[in-house]
Each structure stands twice: as C-alpha cells, then as structure tokens.
PDB file of C-alpha atoms in Angstrom:
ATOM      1  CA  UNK S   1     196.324 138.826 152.682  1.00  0.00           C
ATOM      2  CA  UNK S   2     197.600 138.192 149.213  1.00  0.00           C
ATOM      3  CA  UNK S   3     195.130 138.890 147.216  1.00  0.00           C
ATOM      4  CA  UNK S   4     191.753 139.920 146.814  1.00  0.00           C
ATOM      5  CA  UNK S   5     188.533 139.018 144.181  1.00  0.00           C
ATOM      6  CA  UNK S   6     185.650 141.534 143.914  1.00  0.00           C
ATOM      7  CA  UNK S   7     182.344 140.275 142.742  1.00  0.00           C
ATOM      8  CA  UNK S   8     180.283 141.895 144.324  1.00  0.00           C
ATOM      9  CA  UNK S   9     177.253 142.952 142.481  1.00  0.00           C
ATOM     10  CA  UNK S  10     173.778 144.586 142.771  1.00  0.00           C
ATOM     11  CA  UNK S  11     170.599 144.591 140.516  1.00  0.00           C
ATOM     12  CA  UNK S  12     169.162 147.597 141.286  1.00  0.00           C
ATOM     13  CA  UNK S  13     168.207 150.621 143.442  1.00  0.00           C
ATOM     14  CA  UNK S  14     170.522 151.984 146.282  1.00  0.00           C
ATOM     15  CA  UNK S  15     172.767 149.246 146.384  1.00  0.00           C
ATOM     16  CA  UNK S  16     173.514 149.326 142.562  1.00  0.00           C
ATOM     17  CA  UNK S  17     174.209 153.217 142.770  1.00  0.00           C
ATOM     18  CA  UNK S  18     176.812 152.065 145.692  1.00  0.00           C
ATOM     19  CA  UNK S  19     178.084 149.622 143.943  1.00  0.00           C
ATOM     20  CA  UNK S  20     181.207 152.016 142.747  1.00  0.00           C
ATOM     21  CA  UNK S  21     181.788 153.111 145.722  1.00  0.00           C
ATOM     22  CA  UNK S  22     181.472 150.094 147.261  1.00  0.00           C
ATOM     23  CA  UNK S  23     184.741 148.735 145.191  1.00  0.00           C
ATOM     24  CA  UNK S  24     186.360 151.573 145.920  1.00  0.00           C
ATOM     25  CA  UNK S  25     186.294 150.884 149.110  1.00  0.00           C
ATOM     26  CA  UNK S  26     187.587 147.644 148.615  1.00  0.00           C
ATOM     27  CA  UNK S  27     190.457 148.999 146.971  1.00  0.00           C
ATOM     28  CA  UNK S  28     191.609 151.327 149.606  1.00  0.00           C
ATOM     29  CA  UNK S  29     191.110 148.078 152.549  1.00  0.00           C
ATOM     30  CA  UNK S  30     193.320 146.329 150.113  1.00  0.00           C
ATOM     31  CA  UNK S  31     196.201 149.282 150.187  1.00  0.00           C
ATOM     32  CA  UNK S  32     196.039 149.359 153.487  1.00  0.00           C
ATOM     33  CA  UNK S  33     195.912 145.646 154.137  1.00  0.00           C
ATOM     34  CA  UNK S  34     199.251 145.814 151.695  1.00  0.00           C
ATOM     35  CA  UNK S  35     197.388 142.797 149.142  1.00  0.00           C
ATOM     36  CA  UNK S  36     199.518 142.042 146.275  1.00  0.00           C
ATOM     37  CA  UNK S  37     196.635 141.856 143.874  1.00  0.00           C
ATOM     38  CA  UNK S  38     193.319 142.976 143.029  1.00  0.00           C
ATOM     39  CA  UNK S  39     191.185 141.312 140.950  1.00  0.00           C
ATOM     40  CA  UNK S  40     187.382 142.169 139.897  1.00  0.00           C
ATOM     41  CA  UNK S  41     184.972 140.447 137.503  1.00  0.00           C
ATOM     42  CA  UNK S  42     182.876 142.693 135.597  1.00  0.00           C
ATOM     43  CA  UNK S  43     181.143 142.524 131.829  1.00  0.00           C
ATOM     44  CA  UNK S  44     182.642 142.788 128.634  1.00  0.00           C
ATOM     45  CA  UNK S  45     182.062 146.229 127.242  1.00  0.00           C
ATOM     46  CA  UNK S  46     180.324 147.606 129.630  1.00  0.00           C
ATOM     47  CA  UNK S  47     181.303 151.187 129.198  1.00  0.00           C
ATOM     48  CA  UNK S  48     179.598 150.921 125.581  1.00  0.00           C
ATOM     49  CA  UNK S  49     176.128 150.281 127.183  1.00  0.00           C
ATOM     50  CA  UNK S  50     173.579 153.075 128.738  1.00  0.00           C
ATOM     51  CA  UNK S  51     171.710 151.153 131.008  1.00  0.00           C
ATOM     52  CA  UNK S  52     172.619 151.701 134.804  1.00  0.00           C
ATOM     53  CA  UNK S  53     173.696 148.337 135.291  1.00  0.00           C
ATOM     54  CA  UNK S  54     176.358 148.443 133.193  1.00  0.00           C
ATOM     55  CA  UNK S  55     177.376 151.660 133.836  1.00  0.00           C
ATOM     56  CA  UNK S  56     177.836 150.837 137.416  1.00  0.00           C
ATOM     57  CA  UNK S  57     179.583 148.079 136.199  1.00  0.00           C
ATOM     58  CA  UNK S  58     181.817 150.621 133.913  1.00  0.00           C
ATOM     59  CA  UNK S  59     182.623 152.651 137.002  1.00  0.00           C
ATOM     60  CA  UNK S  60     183.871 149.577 138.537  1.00  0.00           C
ATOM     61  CA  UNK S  61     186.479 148.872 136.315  1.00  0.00           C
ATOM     62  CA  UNK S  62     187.403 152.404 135.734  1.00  0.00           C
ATOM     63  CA  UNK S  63     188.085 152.498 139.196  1.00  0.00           C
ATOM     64  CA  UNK S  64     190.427 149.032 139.658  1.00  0.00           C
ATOM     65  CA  UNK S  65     192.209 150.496 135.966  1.00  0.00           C
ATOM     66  CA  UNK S  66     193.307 153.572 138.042  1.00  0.00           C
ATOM     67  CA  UNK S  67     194.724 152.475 141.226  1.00  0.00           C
ATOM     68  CA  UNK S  68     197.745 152.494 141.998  1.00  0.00           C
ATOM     69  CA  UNK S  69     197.770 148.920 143.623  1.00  0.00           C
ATOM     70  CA  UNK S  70     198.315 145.881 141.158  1.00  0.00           C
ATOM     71  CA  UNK S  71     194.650 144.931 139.754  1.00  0.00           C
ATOM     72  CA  UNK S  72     193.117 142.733 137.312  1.00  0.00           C
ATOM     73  CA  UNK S  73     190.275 143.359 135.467  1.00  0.00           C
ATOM     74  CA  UNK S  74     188.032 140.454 134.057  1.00  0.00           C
ATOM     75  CA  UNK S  75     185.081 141.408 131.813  1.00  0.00           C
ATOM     76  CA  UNK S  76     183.377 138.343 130.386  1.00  0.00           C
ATOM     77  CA  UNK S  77     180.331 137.917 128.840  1.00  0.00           C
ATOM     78  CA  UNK S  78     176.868 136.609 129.832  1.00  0.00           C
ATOM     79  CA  UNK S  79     176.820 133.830 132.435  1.00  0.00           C
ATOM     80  CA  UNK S  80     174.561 130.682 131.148  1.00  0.00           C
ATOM     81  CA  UNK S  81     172.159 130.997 134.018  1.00  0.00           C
ATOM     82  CA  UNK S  82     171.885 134.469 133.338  1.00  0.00           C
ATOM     83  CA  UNK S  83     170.781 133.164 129.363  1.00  0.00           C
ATOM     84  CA  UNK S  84     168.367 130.241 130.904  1.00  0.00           C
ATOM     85  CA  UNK S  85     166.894 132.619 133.852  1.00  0.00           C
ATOM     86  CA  UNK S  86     165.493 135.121 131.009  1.00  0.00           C
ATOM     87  CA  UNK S  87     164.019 132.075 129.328  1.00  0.00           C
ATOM     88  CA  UNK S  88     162.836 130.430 132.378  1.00  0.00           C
ATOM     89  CA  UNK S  89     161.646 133.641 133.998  1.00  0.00           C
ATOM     90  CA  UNK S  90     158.880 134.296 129.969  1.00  0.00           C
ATOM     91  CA  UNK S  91     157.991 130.098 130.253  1.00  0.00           C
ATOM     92  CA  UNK S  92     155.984 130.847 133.373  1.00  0.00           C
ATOM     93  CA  UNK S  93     153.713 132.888 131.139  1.00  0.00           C
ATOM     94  CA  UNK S  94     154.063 130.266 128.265  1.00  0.00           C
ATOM     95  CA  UNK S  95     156.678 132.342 126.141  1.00  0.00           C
ATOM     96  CA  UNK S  96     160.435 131.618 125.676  1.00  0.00           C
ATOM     97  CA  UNK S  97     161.812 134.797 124.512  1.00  0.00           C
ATOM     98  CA  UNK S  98     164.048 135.067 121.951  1.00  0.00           C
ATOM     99  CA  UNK S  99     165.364 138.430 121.102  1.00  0.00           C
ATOM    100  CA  UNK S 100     165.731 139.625 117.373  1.00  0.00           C
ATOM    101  CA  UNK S 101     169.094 140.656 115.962  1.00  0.00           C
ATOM    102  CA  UNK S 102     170.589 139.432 119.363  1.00  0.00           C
ATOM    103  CA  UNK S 103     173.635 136.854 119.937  1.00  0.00           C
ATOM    104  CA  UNK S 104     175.057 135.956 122.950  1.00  0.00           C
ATOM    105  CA  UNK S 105     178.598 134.337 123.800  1.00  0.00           C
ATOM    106  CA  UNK S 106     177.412 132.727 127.517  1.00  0.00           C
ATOM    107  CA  UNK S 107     180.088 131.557 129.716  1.00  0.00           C
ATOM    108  CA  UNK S 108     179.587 129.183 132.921  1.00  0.00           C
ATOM    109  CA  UNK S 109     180.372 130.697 136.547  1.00  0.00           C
ATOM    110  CA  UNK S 110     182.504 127.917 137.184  1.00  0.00           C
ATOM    111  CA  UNK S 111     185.118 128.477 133.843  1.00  0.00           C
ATOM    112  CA  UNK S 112     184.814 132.243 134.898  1.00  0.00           C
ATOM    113  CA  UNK S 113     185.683 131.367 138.681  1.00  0.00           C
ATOM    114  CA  UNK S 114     188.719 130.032 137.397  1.00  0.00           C
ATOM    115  CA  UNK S 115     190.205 132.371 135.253  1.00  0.00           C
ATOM    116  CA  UNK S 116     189.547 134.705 138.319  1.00  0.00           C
ATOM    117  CA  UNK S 117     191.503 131.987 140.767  1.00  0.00           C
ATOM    118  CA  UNK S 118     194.258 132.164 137.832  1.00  0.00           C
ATOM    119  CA  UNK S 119     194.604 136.289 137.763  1.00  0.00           C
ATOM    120  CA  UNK S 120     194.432 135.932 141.462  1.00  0.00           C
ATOM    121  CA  UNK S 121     197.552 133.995 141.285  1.00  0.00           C
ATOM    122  CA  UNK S 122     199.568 135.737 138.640  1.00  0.00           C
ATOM    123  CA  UNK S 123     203.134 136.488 139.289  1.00  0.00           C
ATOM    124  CA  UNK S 124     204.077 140.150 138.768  1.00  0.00           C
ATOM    125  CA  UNK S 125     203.404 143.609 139.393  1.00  0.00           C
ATOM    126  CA  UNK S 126     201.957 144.539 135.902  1.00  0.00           C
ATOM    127  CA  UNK S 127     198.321 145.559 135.721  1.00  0.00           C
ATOM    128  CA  UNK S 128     196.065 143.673 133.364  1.00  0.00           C
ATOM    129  CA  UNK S 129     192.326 143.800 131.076  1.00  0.00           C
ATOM    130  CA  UNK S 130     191.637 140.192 130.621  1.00  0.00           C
ATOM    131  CA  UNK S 131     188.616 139.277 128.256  1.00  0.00           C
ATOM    132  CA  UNK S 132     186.632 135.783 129.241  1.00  0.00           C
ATOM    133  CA  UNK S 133     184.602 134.828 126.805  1.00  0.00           C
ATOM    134  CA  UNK S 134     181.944 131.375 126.055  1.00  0.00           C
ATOM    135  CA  UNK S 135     182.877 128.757 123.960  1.00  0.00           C
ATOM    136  CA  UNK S 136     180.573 129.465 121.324  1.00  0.00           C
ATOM    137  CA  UNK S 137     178.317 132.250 120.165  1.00  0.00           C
ATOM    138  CA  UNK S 138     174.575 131.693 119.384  1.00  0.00           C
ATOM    139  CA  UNK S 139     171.633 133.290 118.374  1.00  0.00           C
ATOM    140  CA  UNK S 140     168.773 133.932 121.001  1.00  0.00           C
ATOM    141  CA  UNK S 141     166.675 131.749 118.595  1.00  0.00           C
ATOM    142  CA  UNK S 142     168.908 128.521 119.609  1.00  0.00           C
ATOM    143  CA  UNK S 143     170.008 129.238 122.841  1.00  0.00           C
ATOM    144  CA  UNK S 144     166.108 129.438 123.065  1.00  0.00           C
ATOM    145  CA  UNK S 145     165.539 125.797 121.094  1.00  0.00           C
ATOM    146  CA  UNK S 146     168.628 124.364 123.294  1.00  0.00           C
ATOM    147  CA  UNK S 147     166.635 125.316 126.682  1.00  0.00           C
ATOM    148  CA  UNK S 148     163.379 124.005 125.951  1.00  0.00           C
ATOM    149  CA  UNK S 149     164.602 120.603 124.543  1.00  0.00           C
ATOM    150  CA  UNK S 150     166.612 120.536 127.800  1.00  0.00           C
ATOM    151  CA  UNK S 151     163.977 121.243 130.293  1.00  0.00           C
ATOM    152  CA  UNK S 152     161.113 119.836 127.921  1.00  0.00           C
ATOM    153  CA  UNK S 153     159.125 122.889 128.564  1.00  0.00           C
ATOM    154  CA  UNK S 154     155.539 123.755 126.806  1.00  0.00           C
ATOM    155  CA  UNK S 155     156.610 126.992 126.240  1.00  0.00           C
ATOM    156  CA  UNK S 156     156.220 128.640 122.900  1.00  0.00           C
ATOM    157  CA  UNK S 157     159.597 129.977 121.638  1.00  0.00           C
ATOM    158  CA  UNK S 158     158.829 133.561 120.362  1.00  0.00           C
ATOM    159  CA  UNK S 159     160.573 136.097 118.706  1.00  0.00           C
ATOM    160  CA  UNK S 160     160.531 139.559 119.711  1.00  0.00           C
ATOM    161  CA  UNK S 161     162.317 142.832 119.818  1.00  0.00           C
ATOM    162  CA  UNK S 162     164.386 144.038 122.244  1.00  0.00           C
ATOM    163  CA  UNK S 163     164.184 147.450 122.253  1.00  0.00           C
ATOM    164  CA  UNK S 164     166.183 151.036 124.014  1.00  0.00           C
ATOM    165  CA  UNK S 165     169.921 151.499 124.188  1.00  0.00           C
ATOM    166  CA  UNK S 166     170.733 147.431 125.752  1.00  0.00           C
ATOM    167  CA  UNK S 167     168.529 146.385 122.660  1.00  0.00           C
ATOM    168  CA  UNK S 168     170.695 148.394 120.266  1.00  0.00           C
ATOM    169  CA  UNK S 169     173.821 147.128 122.447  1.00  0.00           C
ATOM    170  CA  UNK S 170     173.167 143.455 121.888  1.00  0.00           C
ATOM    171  CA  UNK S 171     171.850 143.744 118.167  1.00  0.00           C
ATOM    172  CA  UNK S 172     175.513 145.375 117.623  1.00  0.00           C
ATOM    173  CA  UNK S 173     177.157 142.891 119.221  1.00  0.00           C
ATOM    174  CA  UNK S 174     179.095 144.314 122.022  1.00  0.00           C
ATOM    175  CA  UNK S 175     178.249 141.695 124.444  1.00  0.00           C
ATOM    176  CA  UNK S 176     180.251 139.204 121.888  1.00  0.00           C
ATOM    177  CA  UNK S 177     184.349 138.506 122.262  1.00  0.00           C
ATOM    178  CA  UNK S 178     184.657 135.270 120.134  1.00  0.00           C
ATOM    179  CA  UNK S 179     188.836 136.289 119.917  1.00  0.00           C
ATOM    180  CA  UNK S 180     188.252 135.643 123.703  1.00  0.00           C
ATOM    181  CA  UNK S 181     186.679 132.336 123.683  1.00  0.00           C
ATOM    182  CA  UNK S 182     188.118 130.626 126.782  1.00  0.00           C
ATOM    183  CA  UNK S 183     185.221 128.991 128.420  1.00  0.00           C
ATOM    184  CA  UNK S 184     185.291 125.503 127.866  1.00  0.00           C
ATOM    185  CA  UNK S 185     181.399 124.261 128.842  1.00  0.00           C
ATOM    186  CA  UNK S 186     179.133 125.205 126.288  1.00  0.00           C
ATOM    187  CA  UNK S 187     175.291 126.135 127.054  1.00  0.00           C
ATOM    188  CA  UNK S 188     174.350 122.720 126.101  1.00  0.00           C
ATOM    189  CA  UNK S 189     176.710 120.866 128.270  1.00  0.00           C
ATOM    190  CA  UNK S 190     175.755 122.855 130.959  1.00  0.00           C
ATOM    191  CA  UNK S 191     171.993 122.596 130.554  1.00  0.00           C
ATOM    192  CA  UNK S 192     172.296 118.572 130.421  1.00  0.00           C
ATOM    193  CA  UNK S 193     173.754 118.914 134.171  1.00  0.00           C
ATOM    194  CA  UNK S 194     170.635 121.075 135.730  1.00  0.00           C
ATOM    195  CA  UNK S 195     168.224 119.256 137.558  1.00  0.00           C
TER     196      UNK S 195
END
C-alpha cells in the first residue's frame, strides 16, 4: 500500500472520544504496512476551538504532525452541505438561521477530495500542513438568502446569536483562511446542482 487517507469522523459520544485513538491506530497499521504517505483531513483551526468536536479533531492532527512516518495534514474549512444542513435542519420549524457576527469560507467535498487525492500523491519524504479553503467568504446572512432562493423555501431567514466558546470562535473568525482559497465551486454553484 502506498498511501493512506484518513477521514474518518464521528459526531458525538463514544465514538468521537475514540476518534484519536482511532487515527492513531491508523498510523501505526500504516508503519507496519510500510505506506509511503499519510494523509488526514481535518478542520482549519481546530486547536483554537473548545468544543469536543474540534478538539478531537485537534488531537487528530497533533497526532499525524508527530509521527515519524511521512503525513499530510489537510485542515479546510466548512463543507457546503455542512452550511445548507444547518439551514435545512431550522426550515423544518420555519426558521433559516443565520448566525450574528459569523462568516463562513464553505468548501465542496468534491474540491476537498481532490486536494486530498493530490497530497496522497506527492513526491517526497517531507511532512506537510496544507490549508483548503472555499472560494469565497460570506456572511451567514447570505449564505442564508443564497439557500432559500435555491430551494424556494417558506422559511423565514432569522438572525440570531450564536452563543459559548464555537460562537466566540466563528464571530472571530477562525473558521476563515481566505490566503487559502483553493476551492473552486462556490456555495451558489453548488446549490444550483442539488435536487
């Protein structure tokens, strides 16, 4: 085996408090399966945020950072169906929400998937902390307007706070790399291809 990608993930619970371990584990099969490369996806600035999530999302990349083997590290930011889930998930109660103070720079899965396939495939022995970051940076406000003039739903866009430590993590902006632009579909483009 060449190489190997780790996105593994977990929401919550036991399997979210494994979650480190878990990619540990994947790091020492990969030693001993002698891969040239490691790779793992994880979120941009993860570290910086309190919520468990993240932290277990931290740990990952703390771990991959310290081996000894020949890893990659992608952090990128918030995946568009992540963006359009939140507002989807408030219009079934007749409220898109749209966070106060809070920007986000979403990225699709499929311009992330391939800046993974191209770390996967980099020459070298060299370790590196790649940033993958949307095309564009919005407000919650038009993200919001985009998705309901997309899906043409009733919903009321409203704004609200987000509040605790990811609240005060968003508001400052630590979810945002717009240095590290390299997605290429924006939220729009994207949205005009869902059913």
């Amino acid at each position: 085996m060449e190489v190997v990608i780790d996105t593994l993930n977990a929401s919550s619970g036991a399997a979210l408090r494994a979650l480190p371990v878990t990619s540990g584990a994947v790091l020492n099969a990969a030693a001993q399966a002698e891969v040239r490369r490691c790779v793992l996806l994880t979120i941009v600035n993860a570290g910086e945020c309190a919520m468990g999530y993240y932290q277990a999302q931290a740990a990952r990349a703390r771990s991959y950072e310290k081996s000894k083997l020949t890893t990659t590290v992608v952090a990128a930011t918030q995946f568009h169906n992540l963006v359009a889930g939140i507002f989807a998930g408030g219009a079934k109660i007749g409220v898109i929400p749209a966070f106060m103070g809070v920007s986000v720079q979403p990225i699709s899965t499929a311009d992330v998937a391939a800046v993974l396939v191209a770390e996967a495939l980099r020459g070298g022995r060299e370790s590196e902390y790649v940033l993958a970051g949307g095309p564009a940076v919005h407000s919650m406000q038009e993200l919001a307007l985009m998705w309901k003039q997309a899906t043409g739903s009733k919903a009321l866009i409203s704004p609200m706070p987000l509040p605790g430590s990811f609240g005060a993590f968003l508001r400052a902006g630590k979810n945002l790399i717009p240095d590290h632009a390299v997605g290429e579909e924006s939220f729009e483009a994207w949205l005009a291809k869902r059913p």
